[in-house]
mmCIF file of C-alpha atoms in Angstrom:
data_model
loop_
_atom_site.group_PDB
_atom_site.id
_atom_site.type_symbol
_atom_site.label_atom_id
_atom_site.label_comp_id
_atom_site.label_asym_id
_atom_site.label_seq_id
_atom_site.Cartn_x
_atom_site.Cartn_y
_atom_site.Cartn_z
ATOM 1 C CA MET R 1 -13.002 0.069 21.538
ATOM 2 C CA SER R 2 -14.062 3.630 21.039
ATOM 3 C CA ASP R 3 -13.519 5.194 17.702
ATOM 4 C CA GLY R 4 -9.994 5.995 16.912
ATOM 5 C CA SER R 5 -8.756 3.685 19.814
ATOM 6 C CA HIS R 6 -6.376 1.062 17.553
ATOM 7 C CA LEU R 7 -4.100 3.100 15.332
ATOM 8 C CA LEU R 8 -3.210 1.028 12.369
ATOM 9 C CA ILE R 9 0.318 2.941 10.782
ATOM 10 C CA PRO R 10 1.102 2.077 7.259
ATOM 11 C CA TYR R 11 5.025 3.027 6.816
ATOM 12 C CA ALA R 12 5.943 3.171 9.842
ATOM 13 C CA ALA R 13 9.240 2.463 8.594
ATOM 14 C CA SER R 14 11.308 1.177 5.608
ATOM 15 C CA GLY R 15 14.480 -0.558 4.290
ATOM 16 C CA ASP R 16 15.624 3.018 2.197
ATOM 17 C CA PRO R 17 18.870 4.576 4.252
ATOM 18 C CA GLY R 18 17.109 7.751 4.045
ATOM 19 C CA CYS R 19 14.571 6.326 6.430
ATOM 20 C CA ARG R 20 17.127 5.139 9.031
ATOM 21 C CA GLN R 21 18.775 8.083 9.211
ATOM 22 C CA MET R 22 16.168 9.399 10.206
ATOM 23 C CA LEU R 23 15.573 6.982 12.798
ATOM 24 C CA GLU R 24 18.595 7.392 14.325
ATOM 25 C CA SER R 25 17.231 10.859 15.937
ATOM 26 C CA LEU R 26 13.447 10.926 15.833
ATOM 27 C CA SER R 27 11.603 11.248 18.856
ATOM 28 C CA LEU R 28 8.380 9.895 19.140
ATOM 29 C CA PRO R 29 7.569 10.506 23.162
ATOM 30 C CA HIS R 30 4.119 9.658 23.620
ATOM 31 C CA LEU R 31 4.969 6.231 21.041
ATOM 32 C CA GLU R 32 7.308 5.651 23.277
ATOM 33 C CA ARG R 33 4.962 5.461 26.663
ATOM 34 C CA LEU R 34 2.765 3.564 24.594
ATOM 35 C CA LEU R 35 4.868 0.436 23.599
ATOM 36 C CA ALA R 36 6.644 0.433 27.270
ATOM 37 C CA ARG R 37 2.624 -0.252 28.471
ATOM 38 C CA LEU R 38 1.065 -1.977 25.883
ATOM 39 C CA ALA R 39 1.769 -5.975 24.837
ATOM 40 C CA PRO R 40 3.082 -6.977 21.371
ATOM 41 C CA GLN R 41 1.334 -9.882 19.979
ATOM 42 C CA GLU R 42 2.422 -10.709 16.457
ATOM 43 C CA VAL R 43 5.055 -10.209 14.140
ATOM 44 C CA ALA R 44 4.642 -11.674 10.483
ATOM 45 C CA GLY R 45 5.707 -11.335 7.146
ATOM 46 C CA ASP R 46 7.888 -11.203 4.265
ATOM 47 C CA GLU R 47 9.562 -8.939 1.945
ATOM 48 C CA ARG R 48 8.836 -10.878 -0.918
ATOM 49 C CA ASP R 49 4.651 -10.527 -0.253
ATOM 50 C CA PHE R 50 2.409 -9.088 -2.604
ATOM 51 C CA SER R 51 0.518 -7.550 0.049
ATOM 52 C CA MET R 52 1.946 -5.506 2.192
ATOM 53 C CA PRO R 53 1.698 -5.609 6.103
ATOM 54 C CA HIS R 54 -0.774 -3.260 6.354
ATOM 55 C CA GLU R 55 -2.959 -4.676 4.211
ATOM 56 C CA ARG R 56 -2.733 -7.811 5.749
ATOM 57 C CA VAL R 57 -3.827 -6.776 9.231
ATOM 58 C CA LEU R 58 -6.303 -4.914 7.390
ATOM 59 C CA ALA R 59 -8.458 -7.569 6.090
ATOM 60 C CA ARG R 60 -7.945 -9.414 9.217
ATOM 61 C CA GLU R 61 -9.574 -6.679 11.557
ATOM 62 C CA CYS R 62 -12.022 -6.200 9.418
ATOM 63 C CA GLY R 63 -12.825 -10.147 8.682
ATOM 64 C CA VAL R 64 -11.330 -10.616 4.957
ATOM 65 C CA PRO R 65 -9.673 -13.635 4.257
ATOM 66 C CA ALA R 66 -6.318 -12.201 3.362
ATOM 67 C CA PRO R 67 -4.362 -14.652 0.754
ATOM 68 C CA ASP R 68 -1.750 -13.373 -0.434
ATOM 69 C CA GLY R 69 -1.499 -10.763 -3.322
ATOM 70 C CA LEU R 70 -5.517 -11.512 -3.532
ATOM 71 C CA LEU R 71 -6.827 -9.743 -1.046
ATOM 72 C CA PRO R 72 -10.321 -8.128 -2.134
ATOM 73 C CA PHE R 73 -10.328 -4.351 -1.824
ATOM 74 C CA ALA R 74 -12.027 -3.300 -5.093
ATOM 75 C CA ALA R 75 -14.660 -5.386 -3.675
ATOM 76 C CA TRP R 76 -14.625 -4.553 -0.370
ATOM 77 C CA GLU R 77 -14.750 -1.085 -0.632
ATOM 78 C CA LEU R 78 -17.334 -1.497 -3.587
ATOM 79 C CA ARG R 79 -19.824 -3.108 -0.540
ATOM 80 C CA GLY R 80 -18.460 -0.034 1.855
ATOM 81 C CA ALA R 81 -20.463 2.033 -1.034
ATOM 82 C CA GLY R 82 -23.558 0.515 -0.589
ATOM 83 C CA ARG R 83 -22.667 -1.018 -4.333
ATOM 84 C CA ASP R 84 -23.143 -4.495 -4.408
ATOM 85 C CA PRO R 85 -19.687 -6.727 -5.667
ATOM 86 C CA GLY R 86 -21.970 -10.107 -5.484
ATOM 87 C CA GLY R 87 -19.830 -13.154 -6.108
ATOM 88 C CA ALA R 88 -17.856 -11.507 -9.096
ATOM 89 C CA ALA R 89 -13.704 -10.550 -9.293
ATOM 90 C CA PHE R 90 -12.856 -7.330 -9.218
ATOM 91 C CA ALA R 91 -9.726 -5.176 -8.997
ATOM 92 C CA TRP R 92 -8.282 -1.340 -8.855
ATOM 93 C CA VAL R 93 -5.896 -0.686 -12.253
ATOM 94 C CA THR R 94 -3.745 2.370 -12.152
ATOM 95 C CA PRO R 95 -2.577 4.543 -15.327
ATOM 96 C CA CYS R 96 1.064 4.953 -14.511
ATOM 97 C CA HIS R 97 4.612 5.868 -15.694
ATOM 98 C CA TRP R 98 7.376 3.539 -15.922
ATOM 99 C CA ARG R 99 10.494 4.159 -16.810
ATOM 100 C CA VAL R 100 12.501 1.648 -18.799
ATOM 101 C CA GLY R 101 16.206 1.149 -18.598
ATOM 102 C CA THR R 102 18.662 -1.674 -20.283
ATOM 103 C CA ASP R 103 17.554 -4.234 -17.506
ATOM 104 C CA HIS R 104 14.870 -3.011 -15.154
ATOM 105 C CA ILE R 105 11.988 -1.409 -14.960
ATOM 106 C CA PHE R 106 10.878 1.112 -12.718
ATOM 107 C CA MET R 107 8.006 3.027 -11.727
ATOM 108 C CA LEU R 108 7.267 6.581 -10.969
ATOM 109 C CA HIS R 109 4.569 7.719 -7.884
ATOM 110 C CA PRO R 110 1.011 7.810 -9.808
ATOM 111 C CA GLN R 111 0.985 11.531 -8.381
ATOM 112 C CA GLN R 112 3.953 12.712 -10.203
ATOM 113 C CA LEU R 113 1.312 12.026 -13.436
ATOM 114 C CA GLN R 114 -0.372 15.568 -12.613
ATOM 115 C CA LEU R 115 -2.687 13.410 -15.136
ATOM 116 C CA ASP R 116 -6.403 15.275 -14.496
ATOM 117 C CA ALA R 117 -10.151 13.268 -14.932
ATOM 118 C CA GLU R 118 -10.081 14.163 -19.124
ATOM 119 C CA ASP R 119 -6.995 12.566 -20.124
ATOM 120 C CA SER R 120 -7.849 9.686 -17.220
ATOM 121 C CA GLN R 121 -11.026 9.245 -19.487
ATOM 122 C CA ALA R 122 -9.526 9.597 -22.727
ATOM 123 C CA LEU R 123 -6.848 7.516 -22.062
ATOM 124 C CA LEU R 124 -9.762 5.019 -20.148
ATOM 125 C CA ALA R 125 -11.820 4.940 -23.173
ATOM 126 C CA ALA R 126 -8.775 3.684 -25.855
ATOM 127 C CA MET R 127 -8.052 1.057 -23.147
ATOM 128 C CA GLN R 128 -11.050 -0.242 -23.100
ATOM 129 C CA PRO R 129 -11.696 -2.759 -25.966
ATOM 130 C CA TYR R 130 -8.597 -4.414 -25.270
ATOM 131 C CA PHE R 131 -9.750 -5.405 -21.835
ATOM 132 C CA GLU R 132 -12.832 -5.758 -22.955
ATOM 133 C CA GLN R 133 -11.410 -8.260 -25.576
ATOM 134 C CA ASP R 134 -10.310 -10.477 -22.714
ATOM 135 C CA GLY R 135 -12.981 -10.721 -20.423
ATOM 136 C CA MET R 136 -11.782 -7.268 -18.507
ATOM 137 C CA ARG R 137 -14.569 -4.718 -17.787
ATOM 138 C CA LEU R 138 -12.987 -1.188 -16.858
ATOM 139 C CA SER R 139 -14.264 1.851 -15.582
ATOM 140 C CA TYR R 140 -13.621 5.490 -14.613
ATOM 141 C CA GLU R 141 -13.362 5.773 -10.446
ATOM 142 C CA ALA R 142 -11.143 8.703 -10.215
ATOM 143 C CA PRO R 143 -8.158 9.581 -12.129
ATOM 144 C CA THR R 144 -5.494 7.840 -10.950
ATOM 145 C CA ARG R 145 -7.688 4.823 -9.780
ATOM 146 C CA TRP R 146 -10.223 2.770 -12.804
ATOM 147 C CA LEU R 147 -12.359 -0.027 -11.363
ATOM 148 C CA ALA R 148 -11.846 -3.702 -13.450
ATOM 149 C CA GLU R 149 -14.292 -6.799 -13.311
ATOM 150 C CA GLY R 150 -13.074 -10.441 -14.627
ATOM 151 C CA GLU R 151 -12.436 -13.209 -13.692
ATOM 152 C CA LEU R 152 -8.884 -13.301 -13.787
ATOM 153 C CA PHE R 153 -8.642 -10.633 -10.611
ATOM 154 C CA GLY R 154 -10.263 -13.835 -8.315
ATOM 155 C CA ARG R 155 -7.566 -16.057 -9.141
ATOM 156 C CA LEU R 156 -4.082 -14.278 -10.105
ATOM 157 C CA PRO R 157 -2.328 -12.918 -7.154
ATOM 158 C CA CYS R 158 -1.111 -9.439 -8.045
ATOM 159 C CA ALA R 159 1.926 -6.949 -5.826
ATOM 160 C CA SER R 160 0.146 -4.513 -4.022
ATOM 161 C CA LEU R 161 0.576 -0.741 -5.550
ATOM 162 C CA ASP R 162 2.742 0.698 -2.752
ATOM 163 C CA ARG R 163 5.125 -2.819 -3.307
ATOM 164 C CA VAL R 164 6.125 -0.850 -6.993
ATOM 165 C CA VAL R 165 5.621 2.562 -6.290
ATOM 166 C CA GLY R 166 9.440 4.177 -6.513
ATOM 167 C CA ARG R 167 10.471 0.974 -6.881
ATOM 168 C CA VAL R 168 12.131 -1.762 -9.567
ATOM 169 C CA ILE R 169 9.039 -3.597 -10.443
ATOM 170 C CA ASP R 170 10.658 -6.942 -12.478
ATOM 171 C CA PRO R 171 10.099 -8.928 -9.045
ATOM 172 C CA TRP R 172 6.457 -8.078 -8.812
ATOM 173 C CA MET R 173 4.933 -8.759 -12.435
ATOM 174 C CA PRO R 174 2.285 -11.177 -12.264
ATOM 175 C CA ARG R 175 3.506 -14.801 -12.384
ATOM 176 C CA GLY R 176 3.554 -18.130 -14.444
ATOM 177 C CA ASP R 177 0.769 -19.228 -17.508
ATOM 178 C CA THR R 178 -1.727 -17.253 -14.846
ATOM 179 C CA GLY R 179 0.076 -14.145 -15.446
ATOM 180 C CA LYS R 180 0.626 -14.128 -19.225
ATOM 181 C CA PRO R 181 -3.245 -12.665 -20.282
ATOM 182 C CA LEU R 182 -2.032 -9.923 -17.943
ATOM 183 C CA ARG R 183 1.560 -8.775 -18.730
ATOM 184 C CA ARG R 184 0.636 -9.200 -23.170
ATOM 185 C CA LEU R 185 -2.015 -6.782 -22.147
ATOM 186 C CA GLN R 186 0.555 -4.485 -20.510
ATOM 187 C CA GLN R 187 3.055 -4.839 -23.118
ATOM 188 C CA GLU R 188 -0.196 -4.169 -25.249
ATOM 189 C CA MET R 189 -1.081 -0.497 -23.522
ATOM 190 C CA GLN R 190 3.112 0.451 -24.202
ATOM 191 C CA MET R 191 2.334 0.138 -27.763
ATOM 192 C CA LEU R 192 -1.026 1.373 -27.754
ATOM 193 C CA LEU R 193 0.147 4.567 -25.267
ATOM 194 C CA TYR R 194 3.958 4.992 -26.567
ATOM 195 C CA THR R 195 2.220 7.820 -29.827
ATOM 196 C CA HIS R 196 -1.573 8.093 -28.311
ATOM 197 C CA PRO R 197 -2.953 12.286 -28.599
ATOM 198 C CA VAL R 198 -2.933 12.751 -25.629
ATOM 199 C CA ASN R 199 0.910 11.422 -24.188
ATOM 200 C CA GLU R 200 1.895 13.518 -27.282
ATOM 201 C CA GLU R 201 0.274 16.353 -25.920
ATOM 202 C CA ARG R 202 1.539 15.940 -22.446
ATOM 203 C CA THR R 203 4.464 15.566 -23.605
ATOM 204 C CA ARG R 204 4.951 18.784 -25.204
ATOM 205 C CA GLY R 205 3.311 20.023 -21.993
ATOM 206 C CA GLY R 206 5.928 18.980 -20.274
ATOM 207 C CA LEU R 207 4.004 16.113 -18.445
ATOM 208 C CA LEU R 208 4.865 12.249 -17.617
ATOM 209 C CA PRO R 209 2.929 10.879 -20.598
ATOM 210 C CA VAL R 210 0.220 7.474 -19.569
ATOM 211 C CA ASN R 211 2.300 4.517 -20.458
ATOM 212 C CA SER R 212 1.232 1.263 -18.539
ATOM 213 C CA PHE R 213 -1.394 0.369 -15.510
ATOM 214 C CA TRP R 214 -0.816 -1.623 -12.387
ATOM 215 C CA VAL R 215 -3.436 -3.734 -10.961
ATOM 216 C CA SER R 216 -4.033 -4.064 -7.484
ATOM 217 C CA GLY R 217 -6.631 -4.683 -4.413
ATOM 218 C CA ASN R 218 -7.874 -7.589 -5.846
ATOM 219 C CA GLY R 219 -9.521 -10.695 -5.572
ATOM 220 C CA THR R 220 -13.717 -11.522 -4.803
ATOM 221 C CA LEU R 221 -15.029 -10.441 -2.068
ATOM 222 C CA PRO R 222 -16.834 -14.207 0.112
ATOM 223 C CA PRO R 223 -20.710 -13.643 0.882
ATOM 224 C CA GLY R 224 -21.090 -12.173 4.200
ATOM 225 C CA SER R 225 -18.553 -10.438 4.408
ATOM 226 C CA PRO R 226 -18.636 -7.099 7.001
ATOM 227 C CA ALA R 227 -19.153 -3.535 4.651
ATOM 228 C CA GLN R 228 -16.939 -1.475 7.030
ATOM 229 C CA ALA R 229 -13.547 -1.683 9.403
ATOM 230 C CA PRO R 230 -14.999 -1.954 12.911
ATOM 231 C CA ALA R 231 -15.845 1.307 14.474
ATOM 232 C CA GLY R 232 -11.890 1.443 16.783
ATOM 233 C CA LEU R 233 -10.170 1.113 14.123
ATOM 234 C CA ARG R 234 -8.206 4.215 12.643
ATOM 235 C CA LEU R 235 -6.329 3.517 9.692
ATOM 236 C CA THR R 236 -3.285 6.626 9.149
ATOM 237 C CA ASN R 237 -2.276 7.166 5.977
ATOM 238 C CA SER R 238 -0.403 10.347 7.021
ATOM 239 C CA LEU R 239 3.544 9.112 6.298
ATOM 240 C CA ARG R 240 2.616 7.031 3.122
ATOM 241 C CA ASP R 241 3.067 9.484 0.538
ATOM 242 C CA ALA R 242 6.617 10.933 2.120
ATOM 243 C CA ALA R 243 7.874 7.391 2.642
ATOM 244 C CA LEU R 244 7.145 6.488 -1.122
ATOM 245 C CA LEU R 245 8.296 9.830 -2.253
ATOM 246 C CA GLY R 246 11.241 8.893 -0.986
ATOM 247 C CA ASP R 247 11.062 12.476 1.166
ATOM 248 C CA TRP R 248 12.345 11.222 4.328
ATOM 249 C CA ARG R 249 12.382 14.387 6.279
ATOM 250 C CA ALA R 250 8.778 14.671 5.602
ATOM 251 C CA TRP R 251 7.996 11.423 6.487
ATOM 252 C CA ALA R 252 9.742 12.124 9.807
ATOM 253 C CA SER R 253 7.809 15.407 10.529
ATOM 254 C CA ALA R 254 4.402 14.101 9.134
ATOM 255 C CA TRP R 255 5.752 10.388 11.734
ATOM 256 C CA GLN R 256 6.342 13.164 15.012
ATOM 257 C CA GLN R 257 2.565 15.313 14.008
ATOM 258 C CA LEU R 258 1.310 11.403 13.960
ATOM 259 C CA ASP R 259 3.014 11.013 17.804
ATOM 260 C CA ALA R 260 1.486 14.267 19.245
ATOM 261 C CA ARG R 261 -1.833 13.589 18.043
ATOM 262 C CA GLY R 262 -2.973 10.037 17.255
ATOM 263 C CA GLY R 263 -0.127 9.156 19.952
ATOM 264 C CA ALA R 264 -1.343 11.643 22.353
ATOM 265 C CA ARG R 265 -5.384 10.835 22.388
ATOM 266 C CA LEU R 266 -4.319 6.571 22.613
ATOM 267 C CA GLU R 267 -1.956 7.130 25.905
ATOM 268 C CA GLN R 268 -5.161 9.717 27.307
ATOM 269 C CA ALA R 269 -7.604 6.661 26.619
ATOM 270 C CA LEU R 270 -4.976 3.846 28.062
ATOM 271 C CA GLY R 271 -4.767 6.782 31.195
ATOM 272 C CA GLN R 272 -8.113 6.756 31.356
ATOM 273 C CA GLY R 273 -8.442 2.765 31.820
ATOM 274 C CA ARG R 274 -10.248 2.395 27.953
ATOM 275 C CA PRO R 275 -8.722 -0.438 26.143
ATOM 276 C CA VAL R 276 -6.160 0.744 23.518
ATOM 277 C CA ALA R 277 -3.924 -1.059 20.329
ATOM 278 C CA ILE R 278 -1.478 0.122 17.760
ATOM 279 C CA THR R 279 -0.095 -1.401 15.136
ATOM 280 C CA LEU R 280 3.270 -0.480 12.833
ATOM 281 C CA CYS R 281 4.106 -1.725 9.494
ATOM 282 C CA GLY R 282 6.674 -1.715 7.352
ATOM 283 C CA GLU R 283 7.561 -3.453 4.099
ATOM 284 C CA ARG R 284 8.299 -6.595 5.537
ATOM 285 C CA ARG R 285 6.327 -7.390 8.773
ATOM 286 C CA ALA R 286 3.741 -5.476 10.912
ATOM 287 C CA ARG R 287 3.746 -5.785 14.989
ATOM 288 C CA THR R 288 0.466 -5.084 17.275
ATOM 289 C CA TRP R 289 0.352 -3.592 21.057
ATOM 290 C CA ARG R 290 -2.725 -4.005 22.436
ATOM 291 C CA SER R 291 -3.918 -3.237 25.850
ATOM 292 C CA GLY R 292 -5.559 -5.639 28.674
ATOM 293 C CA ALA R 293 -2.619 -8.548 28.753
ATOM 294 C CA GLY R 294 -2.168 -11.074 30.295
ATOM 295 C CA ALA R 295 0.686 -11.065 33.282
ATOM 296 C CA TRP R 296 3.023 -13.064 31.274
ATOM 297 C CA ARG R 297 1.972 -10.329 27.711
ATOM 298 C CA ARG R 298 2.862 -7.587 30.375
ATOM 299 C CA LYS R 299 6.375 -9.457 31.459
ATOM 300 C CA LEU R 300 7.149 -9.618 27.341
ATOM 301 C CA ALA R 301 6.347 -5.784 27.702
ATOM 302 C CA SER R 302 8.750 -4.999 29.945
ATOM 303 C CA VAL R 303 11.305 -6.714 27.758
ATOM 304 C CA PHE R 304 10.524 -4.500 24.681
ATOM 305 C CA SER R 305 10.573 -1.382 26.417
ATOM 306 C CA ARG R 306 13.999 -1.289 27.284
ATOM 307 C CA ARG R 307 14.785 -0.386 23.077
ATOM 308 C CA ARG R 308 14.054 2.504 22.024
ATOM 309 C CA ALA R 309 10.345 2.865 20.350
ATOM 310 C CA THR R 310 12.452 3.865 16.785
ATOM 311 C CA ASP R 311 14.820 1.318 17.002
ATOM 312 C CA LEU R 312 11.227 -1.325 17.540
ATOM 313 C CA VAL R 313 9.976 0.878 14.644
ATOM 314 C CA ALA R 314 13.009 0.187 12.366
ATOM 315 C CA ALA R 315 12.720 -3.598 13.125
ATOM 316 C CA LEU R 316 9.738 -3.466 10.706
ATOM 317 C CA SER R 317 11.657 -2.872 7.521
ATOM 318 C CA ARG R 318 15.364 -4.168 5.537
ATOM 319 C CA SER R 319 16.198 -2.893 2.223
ATOM 320 C CA PHE R 320 15.170 -4.303 -0.572
ATOM 321 C CA PRO R 321 18.711 -5.388 -2.557
ATOM 322 C CA THR R 322 16.974 -5.740 -5.887
ATOM 323 C CA ALA R 323 14.433 -3.734 -6.113
ATOM 324 C CA SER R 324 14.972 -0.417 -3.955
ATOM 325 C CA ARG R 325 13.664 2.662 -3.927
ATOM 326 C CA ARG R 326 14.487 6.462 -5.425
ATOM 327 C CA SER R 327 14.197 9.155 -4.404
#
């Protein structure tokens, strides 16, 4: 496939009521025509999975084994950047703000921290010794992204960051005996960070304190795994932040722009006889449509084509009654 001929779209839909309301009036003409000409191939996933549907699709397309909660994206991105992860287990650690209620804990979007490099590195330095005591090495990559290495990350399933941003986190905490070290470390960091000078200064300045962390993208990259995504695959995150922040007007606007640009390009490529694919991902499932399908798949596609594209999009997600997003 030529560059950009498989468009992977996370957060094509959400179970949030605000998203469902926007879908009722959302017009996506290029997507409408594309789905009428392409054949759906699979439906998979569950809203209780630790890994998001778009992450599972990305791992599948890149030839990386995809056990739930153990998709080794940190190690994979290291290899893609020319840094050999070897057989070690890596993870991304995100400094974050937990809003603690009487019966639940809610995580804000990391963007809302407005965390700069200086504060981030100072907090990391304070936390490093505690991680090292549990056999985890912690290093700085970006203000809201640190890199961790440790054996635990290769065997403990962890929920995607996208599962918990703007959401009640209790259902997504590390589970069982294997998760005890990480749960204990999170509790220790809450106590450490509560009176840390950086947080005291941030609070005085009207900024949110960093009071915990989240682990994601963890796992061990198998030998021989490809270093890059396939040339034809293009992952777009243009809908992600608006969805995670619950800004559904911005999300709808971003969808219309994506349809007018990415959708139009795919439609043009299809009209020129080139193979194309599009994968729409929600919080519960992902579905891929491809060109070049056999007769039975084209017949199946004609059935789907009778439904509005936004109806198909809406079917990708449903509400989370115990872990709802909040705007």
